[in-house]
Amino acid sequence: MLPEFRNEPLTDFSDEANVIAFRDALERVKSMIGRTYPLIIGDERIELDDTFPSVNPARPDEVLAYFANGTAEHVDKAVKVATQAFETWKYTPAEERARYLLRAAAEMRRRKHEFSAMMVLEVGKSWAEADADTAEAIDFLEYYARLMMKLTRSSDLLTPYPPEQLSLEYIPLGVGAIIPPWNFPNAIVTGMTSAALVAGNAVVLKPAEQSPWVAYHMCELFWECGIPAGVLNYLTGPGEVVGAAMVEHPKTRFVSFTGSREVGVQIYEKAAKVQPGQIWLKRAVLEMGGKDAVLVDETADLAAAAQGIVASAFGFQGQKCSAGSRAILVADVYDHVTEQVLELTRKLTVGATDAGPDVYMGPVIDQDAVNKIMYYIEIGSAEGELLLGGHLIETDTNGYFIEPTVFGNVPGDARIAQEEIFGPVLALIRAENFDHALEIANSTEYGLTGAVYSRDRRRLERARREFHVGNLYFNRKCTGALVGVHPFGGFNMSGTDSKAGGPDYLLLFTQAKSVAERL
Ligand code: NAD
């Protein structure tokens, strides 16, 4: 008997005891710095001379750990081992599989601050953002475990047809390629992996090059609680080598990817090609980028709207697929909201996030991100009016810090209003009225999240119908989806709308077998 699913509570860092506990965890995690991690294929630990470092973006000279540069041969080996392991794992009862997730959740809960501390160091999350990431990872484990148990009762949904005895069983697909991004190094990695596993698949997980450290320790929870060898394989290396080989392998049955539009589209094409020896059509679950908007009309609570805009734009340095990188303000309130947004943004603190819970923004992830963001800031300076920020922040550690940046009077069709920047850059767009604002909101090729601040019932109803995004929020920010509460995934070029953390998610990793026996 399991208690009903409830979201993991967040840590209150105004309580000094929690601050002390988190600092202790940071110290413990820092004492692990400098190790070299192997590939894990089946029960083999494969150490390679060829490695790459995972570094702290606040102090790029600080190497946290070294990881093996896997190759296409390792992919082949991992897929073969997983294929073998699948033969028994697929018949392991669903409830037993679910218990591995529950056990991993319990252990992650016990070591919660360590997982969060790793993210503070590896990707520069603030304490609050890292804590929310770990809470979400625990939620995924708890939620998918329960969901799989529910799925085993699907035969009850069939229409009786005596004297036939009927069953509907959601059986697993096979070996899955799990390819996550770096920006939710615990939550997304845990969610994508555990969903595939609990559904009865064997997986090869290739974490993003920027965040293999957290991913390894998440996998370790499963290995330590005795998941059979070969069911969860851990393979590091360059996405375009290891990831690509996983996608193209004829024995890969499905690909679960979260990342950029560019890579997602490539994977979509490659997964569609039937390889020699392949006897199925691969399933591709692809969750991609966003150009999310917060829309504000003249009836809204403007103070709340300004707060929502700033939190959506600058939380985790704007590096969320759900980040509100556009604020669309109707002309009547444009100046007032702009002023409030600037006032709030000026107060944001930027720095190395291991300093304490009060640092709001850390570094962006790496030099490539700096280059891309600074390139867009240059473009934005010609397209709109630079109101705040726009510069790199020099530090003696050469950290990748960029000021929170706000552009005003940005045309809705400007590049900085259409393309995903994935950094702390906010475009303020002036709309003539609500109709115009909605039109601008829907004018990108993406469709992930959106928010509307309004007190007008009819406009909210209209936005409910017409604002074409997978996750729509009214009178609140457009980030912070909760497992089980706000199933998450987007439309159009934001992906296949797989709705992670929602009641249908596990169906993506199964196929339904209907059996009728005439008695
Ligand atoms: P990315 O596309 O660069 O990389 C994602 C993953 O793909 C990594 O593991 C990478 O190694 C791998 N990869 C790279 N090239 C590959 C190839 N040719 N074949 C196979 N795999 C390959 O994305 P990122 O920078 O890690 O993450 C940021 C992006 O992810 C943003 O666009 C963001 O919006 C998106 N994202 C989307 C969601 C969502 O739910 N829709 C959630 C988080 C992040």
Coordinates of C-alpha atoms in Angstrom, one line a residue, residues 105-434:
A105 CA 13.6 8.1 -4.2
A106 CA 14.1 7.3 -0.5
E107 CA 17.8 7.4 -0.9
M108 CA 17.8 10.6 -2.9
R109 CA 15.6 12.2 -0.3
R110 CA 18.1 11.2 2.4
R111 CA 21.0 12.7 0.4
K112 CA 18.9 15.6 -1.1
H113 CA 21.3 18.4 -0.3
E114 CA 24.3 16.5 -1.7
F115 CA 22.5 16.2 -5.1
S116 CA 21.6 19.9 -5.0
A117 CA 25.1 20.9 -3.9
M118 CA 26.5 19.0 -6.9
M119 CA 24.3 21.1 -9.2
V120 CA 25.4 24.3 -7.5
L121 CA 29.0 23.4 -8.5
E122 CA 28.4 21.7 -11.9
V123 CA 25.9 24.0 -13.5
G124 CA 25.8 27.1 -11.3
K125 CA 22.3 26.7 -9.9
S126 CA 21.3 28.9 -7.0
W127 CA 20.5 26.9 -3.8
A128 CA 16.8 27.4 -4.3
E129 CA 16.9 26.3 -8.0
A130 CA 19.1 23.3 -7.2
D131 CA 16.8 22.3 -4.3
A132 CA 13.8 22.5 -6.6
D133 CA 15.6 20.4 -9.2
T134 CA 16.2 17.6 -6.7
A135 CA 12.7 17.8 -5.4
E136 CA 11.4 17.4 -9.0
A137 CA 13.7 14.4 -9.5
I138 CA 12.3 12.7 -6.3
D139 CA 8.8 13.6 -7.6
F140 CA 9.4 11.9 -10.9
L141 CA 10.5 8.7 -9.1
E142 CA 7.5 8.6 -6.8
Y143 CA 5.1 9.6 -9.5
Y144 CA 6.2 7.2 -12.2
A145 CA 6.4 4.3 -9.7
R146 CA 2.7 4.9 -8.9
L147 CA 1.7 5.5 -12.5
M148 CA 3.2 2.1 -13.6
M149 CA 1.3 0.3 -10.9
K150 CA -1.9 2.0 -12.2
L151 CA -1.1 1.0 -15.7
T152 CA -1.1 -2.7 -14.7
R153 CA -4.9 -2.3 -14.0
S154 CA -5.7 -1.2 -17.6
S155 CA -7.7 -4.4 -18.3
D156 CA -10.4 -3.0 -16.0
L157 CA -11.1 -0.4 -18.7
L158 CA -12.1 -2.9 -21.3
T159 CA -15.8 -3.6 -22.2
P160 CA -16.8 -7.0 -21.0
Y161 CA -17.4 -9.5 -23.8
P162 CA -18.3 -12.9 -22.3
P163 CA -17.3 -15.7 -22.7
E164 CA -14.0 -14.0 -23.7
Q165 CA -11.6 -13.3 -20.9
L166 CA -9.8 -10.0 -21.8
S167 CA -6.6 -8.3 -20.9
L168 CA -4.9 -5.1 -22.0
E169 CA -1.2 -5.0 -21.0
Y170 CA 1.2 -2.2 -21.6
I171 CA 4.4 -4.0 -22.4
P172 CA 7.8 -2.3 -22.8
L173 CA 9.4 -1.4 -26.1
G174 CA 13.0 -2.5 -25.8
V175 CA 16.3 -0.7 -25.5
G176 CA 16.0 3.1 -25.2
A177 CA 18.6 5.8 -25.9
I178 CA 18.2 8.4 -23.1
I179 CA 19.7 11.8 -24.2
P180 CA 19.0 14.6 -21.7
P181 CA 20.2 18.2 -21.6
W182 CA 22.4 19.8 -18.9
N183 CA 20.0 22.4 -17.5
F184 CA 18.0 20.1 -15.2
P185 CA 20.9 17.7 -14.4
N186 CA 19.0 15.8 -11.8
A187 CA 15.3 16.2 -12.5
I188 CA 15.2 15.7 -16.3
V189 CA 17.9 12.9 -16.2
T190 CA 16.0 11.1 -13.4
G191 CA 12.6 11.6 -15.0
M192 CA 13.6 10.4 -18.5
T193 CA 15.5 7.4 -17.2
S194 CA 13.1 6.2 -14.5
A195 CA 10.1 6.4 -16.8
A196 CA 11.7 4.2 -19.4
L197 CA 13.0 1.8 -16.8
V198 CA 9.8 1.4 -14.8
A199 CA 7.9 0.7 -18.0
G200 CA 10.2 -2.3 -18.4
N201 CA 12.8 -1.0 -20.9
A202 CA 16.5 -1.3 -20.7
V203 CA 18.4 2.0 -21.3
V204 CA 21.6 3.5 -22.4
L205 CA 21.9 6.9 -20.7
K206 CA 24.2 9.5 -22.2
P207 CA 24.2 12.6 -20.0
A208 CA 25.0 16.0 -21.4
E209 CA 28.8 16.7 -21.6
Q210 CA 28.3 19.7 -19.1
S211 CA 26.6 17.6 -16.4
P212 CA 27.7 14.0 -16.2
W213 CA 28.6 14.2 -12.5
V214 CA 25.1 14.6 -11.2
A215 CA 23.9 11.9 -13.7
Y216 CA 26.4 9.4 -12.5
H217 CA 25.4 9.8 -8.9
M218 CA 21.7 9.4 -9.8
C219 CA 22.5 6.1 -11.6
E220 CA 24.5 5.0 -8.6
L221 CA 21.3 5.0 -6.6
F222 CA 19.8 2.4 -8.9
W223 CA 23.0 0.3 -9.1
E224 CA 23.3 0.4 -5.3
C225 CA 19.8 -0.8 -4.8
G226 CA 20.5 -3.8 -7.1
I227 CA 18.9 -3.1 -10.4
P228 CA 20.0 -6.0 -12.6
A229 CA 23.2 -5.4 -14.6
G230 CA 22.7 -4.1 -18.1
V231 CA 19.3 -2.5 -17.4
L232 CA 20.8 0.9 -16.8
N233 CA 24.0 1.7 -18.7
Y234 CA 25.9 4.9 -18.3
L235 CA 27.9 6.2 -21.3
T236 CA 29.6 9.5 -21.5
G237 CA 31.2 11.2 -24.5
P238 CA 30.4 13.8 -27.2
G239 CA 26.7 14.0 -28.2
E240 CA 27.6 14.1 -31.9
V241 CA 29.5 10.8 -31.5
V242 CA 28.0 8.8 -28.7
G243 CA 24.5 10.3 -28.9
A244 CA 24.4 10.0 -32.7
A245 CA 25.5 6.3 -32.6
M246 CA 22.8 5.5 -30.0
V247 CA 20.1 7.1 -32.2
E248 CA 21.3 5.2 -35.3
H249 CA 21.9 1.8 -33.8
P250 CA 19.5 -0.8 -35.3
K251 CA 18.8 -2.4 -32.0
T252 CA 17.7 0.9 -30.4
R253 CA 14.0 0.7 -30.1
F254 CA 13.3 4.3 -29.0
V255 CA 15.0 7.6 -28.4
S256 CA 14.0 9.8 -25.5
F257 CA 15.7 13.2 -26.1
T258 CA 15.4 16.6 -24.4
G259 CA 17.5 19.4 -25.7
S260 CA 17.8 22.0 -28.4
R261 CA 15.6 22.4 -31.5
E262 CA 18.6 21.9 -33.8
V263 CA 19.7 18.6 -32.3
G264 CA 16.1 17.4 -31.8
V265 CA 15.3 17.9 -35.5
Q266 CA 18.5 16.0 -36.5
I267 CA 17.5 13.1 -34.2
Y268 CA 14.0 13.1 -35.6
E269 CA 15.4 12.5 -39.1
K270 CA 18.0 10.0 -38.1
A271 CA 15.6 8.0 -36.0
A272 CA 13.2 7.8 -38.9
K273 CA 15.7 6.0 -41.1
V274 CA 15.4 2.2 -41.0
Q275 CA 18.9 0.8 -40.6
P276 CA 19.9 -2.6 -42.1
G277 CA 18.8 -5.3 -39.7
Q278 CA 16.3 -3.1 -37.9
I279 CA 12.9 -4.7 -37.5
W280 CA 10.8 -1.8 -36.1
L281 CA 10.1 1.8 -36.5
K282 CA 11.9 3.7 -33.8
R283 CA 9.8 5.8 -31.5
A284 CA 11.2 9.3 -30.9
V285 CA 10.1 11.4 -27.9
L286 CA 11.7 14.8 -28.5
E287 CA 11.3 17.7 -26.1
M288 CA 13.0 20.9 -27.4
G289 CA 13.4 24.6 -26.9
G290 CA 11.1 27.5 -26.3
K291 CA 10.6 31.2 -26.8
D292 CA 8.1 31.7 -24.0
A293 CA 6.1 34.8 -23.3
V294 CA 4.5 36.5 -20.4
L295 CA 1.6 38.7 -21.6
V296 CA 0.3 41.6 -19.4
D297 CA -2.9 43.6 -20.1
E298 CA -4.2 46.8 -18.5
T299 CA -6.5 45.0 -16.1
A300 CA -3.7 43.0 -14.5
D301 CA -2.1 43.2 -11.0
L302 CA 0.9 45.0 -12.4
A303 CA 3.2 44.5 -9.4
A304 CA 2.6 40.7 -9.5
A305 CA 3.1 40.7 -13.3
A306 CA 6.5 42.5 -13.0
Q307 CA 7.6 40.0 -10.4
G308 CA 6.4 37.1 -12.6
I309 CA 8.3 38.5 -15.6
V310 CA 11.5 38.9 -13.7
A311 CA 11.4 35.4 -12.1
S312 CA 10.5 33.8 -15.4
A313 CA 13.2 35.6 -17.3
F314 CA 16.2 35.4 -14.9
G315 CA 15.6 32.3 -12.7
F316 CA 18.6 30.0 -13.4
Q317 CA 20.1 32.7 -15.6
G318 CA 17.3 32.3 -18.1
Q319 CA 18.6 28.8 -18.9
K320 CA 15.2 27.0 -18.7
C321 CA 13.2 25.8 -21.7
S322 CA 10.3 27.5 -20.0
A323 CA 12.1 30.8 -19.4
G324 CA 10.0 33.8 -20.1
S325 CA 12.4 35.5 -22.5
R326 CA 9.6 37.7 -23.9
A327 CA 7.3 40.0 -22.0
I328 CA 4.4 41.4 -24.1
L329 CA 2.9 44.4 -22.5
V330 CA -0.1 46.3 -23.8
A331 CA 0.6 50.0 -24.6
D332 CA -1.4 51.4 -21.7
V333 CA 0.8 49.7 -19.1
Y334 CA 4.0 49.3 -21.0
D335 CA 5.9 52.2 -19.3
H336 CA 4.7 51.4 -15.8
V337 CA 5.5 47.6 -16.0
T338 CA 8.9 48.3 -17.7
E339 CA 9.9 50.6 -14.9
Q340 CA 8.9 47.9 -12.3
V341 CA 10.7 45.2 -14.2
L342 CA 13.9 47.3 -14.3
E343 CA 13.7 48.1 -10.6
L344 CA 13.3 44.4 -9.7
T345 CA 16.0 43.3 -12.1
R346 CA 18.5 45.8 -10.7
K347 CA 18.1 44.1 -7.3
L348 CA 19.1 40.6 -8.6
T349 CA 22.4 39.4 -7.2
V350 CA 24.9 37.6 -9.5
G351 CA 27.9 35.5 -8.3
A352 CA 29.2 32.1 -7.5
T353 CA 26.2 30.3 -6.0
D354 CA 28.2 28.2 -3.5
A355 CA 28.6 31.5 -1.6
G356 CA 25.2 31.1 0.0
P357 CA 21.4 31.0 -0.5
D358 CA 21.1 34.7 -1.2
V359 CA 22.9 34.6 -4.6
Y360 CA 20.0 34.7 -7.1
M361 CA 21.9 34.3 -10.4
G362 CA 25.0 32.2 -11.0
P363 CA 27.1 31.8 -14.2
V364 CA 25.8 30.6 -17.5
I365 CA 26.9 27.1 -18.4
D366 CA 30.1 27.5 -20.6
Q367 CA 32.1 29.6 -23.0
D368 CA 29.8 28.6 -26.0
A369 CA 26.8 29.9 -24.0
V370 CA 28.7 33.2 -23.3
N371 CA 29.5 33.5 -27.0
K372 CA 25.9 32.8 -28.1
I373 CA 24.3 35.1 -25.5
M374 CA 26.7 38.0 -26.2
Y375 CA 26.1 37.5 -29.9
Y376 CA 22.3 37.9 -29.3
I377 CA 23.0 40.9 -27.1
E378 CA 24.8 42.6 -30.0
I379 CA 21.9 41.8 -32.3
G380 CA 19.4 43.0 -29.7
S381 CA 21.2 46.3 -29.4
A382 CA 20.3 47.0 -33.0
E383 CA 16.8 45.6 -32.8
G384 CA 15.6 47.3 -29.6
E385 CA 16.7 49.6 -26.9
L386 CA 19.2 48.2 -24.3
L387 CA 17.7 49.3 -21.0
L388 CA 19.8 47.3 -18.5
G389 CA 22.8 45.0 -18.4
G390 CA 24.3 43.7 -21.6
H391 CA 27.8 43.0 -20.3
L392 CA 30.0 40.2 -19.2
I393 CA 30.9 40.4 -15.5
E394 CA 34.6 40.2 -15.0
T395 CA 35.8 38.0 -12.1
D396 CA 39.2 36.9 -11.1
T397 CA 38.1 33.3 -11.6
N398 CA 37.0 33.9 -15.2
G399 CA 33.5 32.7 -14.4
Y400 CA 30.8 32.8 -17.1
F401 CA 28.8 35.6 -15.6
I402 CA 26.5 37.8 -17.6
E403 CA 24.5 40.7 -16.3
P404 CA 20.7 40.3 -16.4
T405 CA 19.8 42.1 -19.6
V406 CA 16.6 43.9 -20.6
F407 CA 15.8 45.2 -24.0
G408 CA 12.9 47.6 -24.5
N409 CA 10.7 48.3 -27.5
V410 CA 11.6 45.1 -29.3
P411 CA 9.5 44.4 -32.4
G412 CA 7.6 41.1 -32.1
D413 CA 9.4 39.7 -35.2
A414 CA 12.9 40.7 -34.1
R415 CA 15.4 37.9 -33.8
I416 CA 15.8 38.3 -30.1
A417 CA 12.0 38.0 -29.9
Q418 CA 11.9 34.9 -32.1
E419 CA 15.0 32.8 -31.4
E420 CA 15.9 30.9 -28.2
I421 CA 18.8 32.7 -26.5
F422 CA 19.0 30.5 -23.4
G423 CA 20.5 33.1 -21.2
P424 CA 19.6 36.1 -19.0
V425 CA 18.1 38.3 -21.8
L426 CA 14.6 39.6 -21.7
A427 CA 12.8 41.3 -24.6
L428 CA 10.0 43.7 -23.7
I429 CA 7.5 44.0 -26.6
R430 CA 4.9 46.7 -26.8
A431 CA 1.5 45.6 -28.1
E432 CA -1.4 47.8 -29.1
N433 CA -4.0 45.9 -27.2
F434 CA -4.8 42.4 -25.9

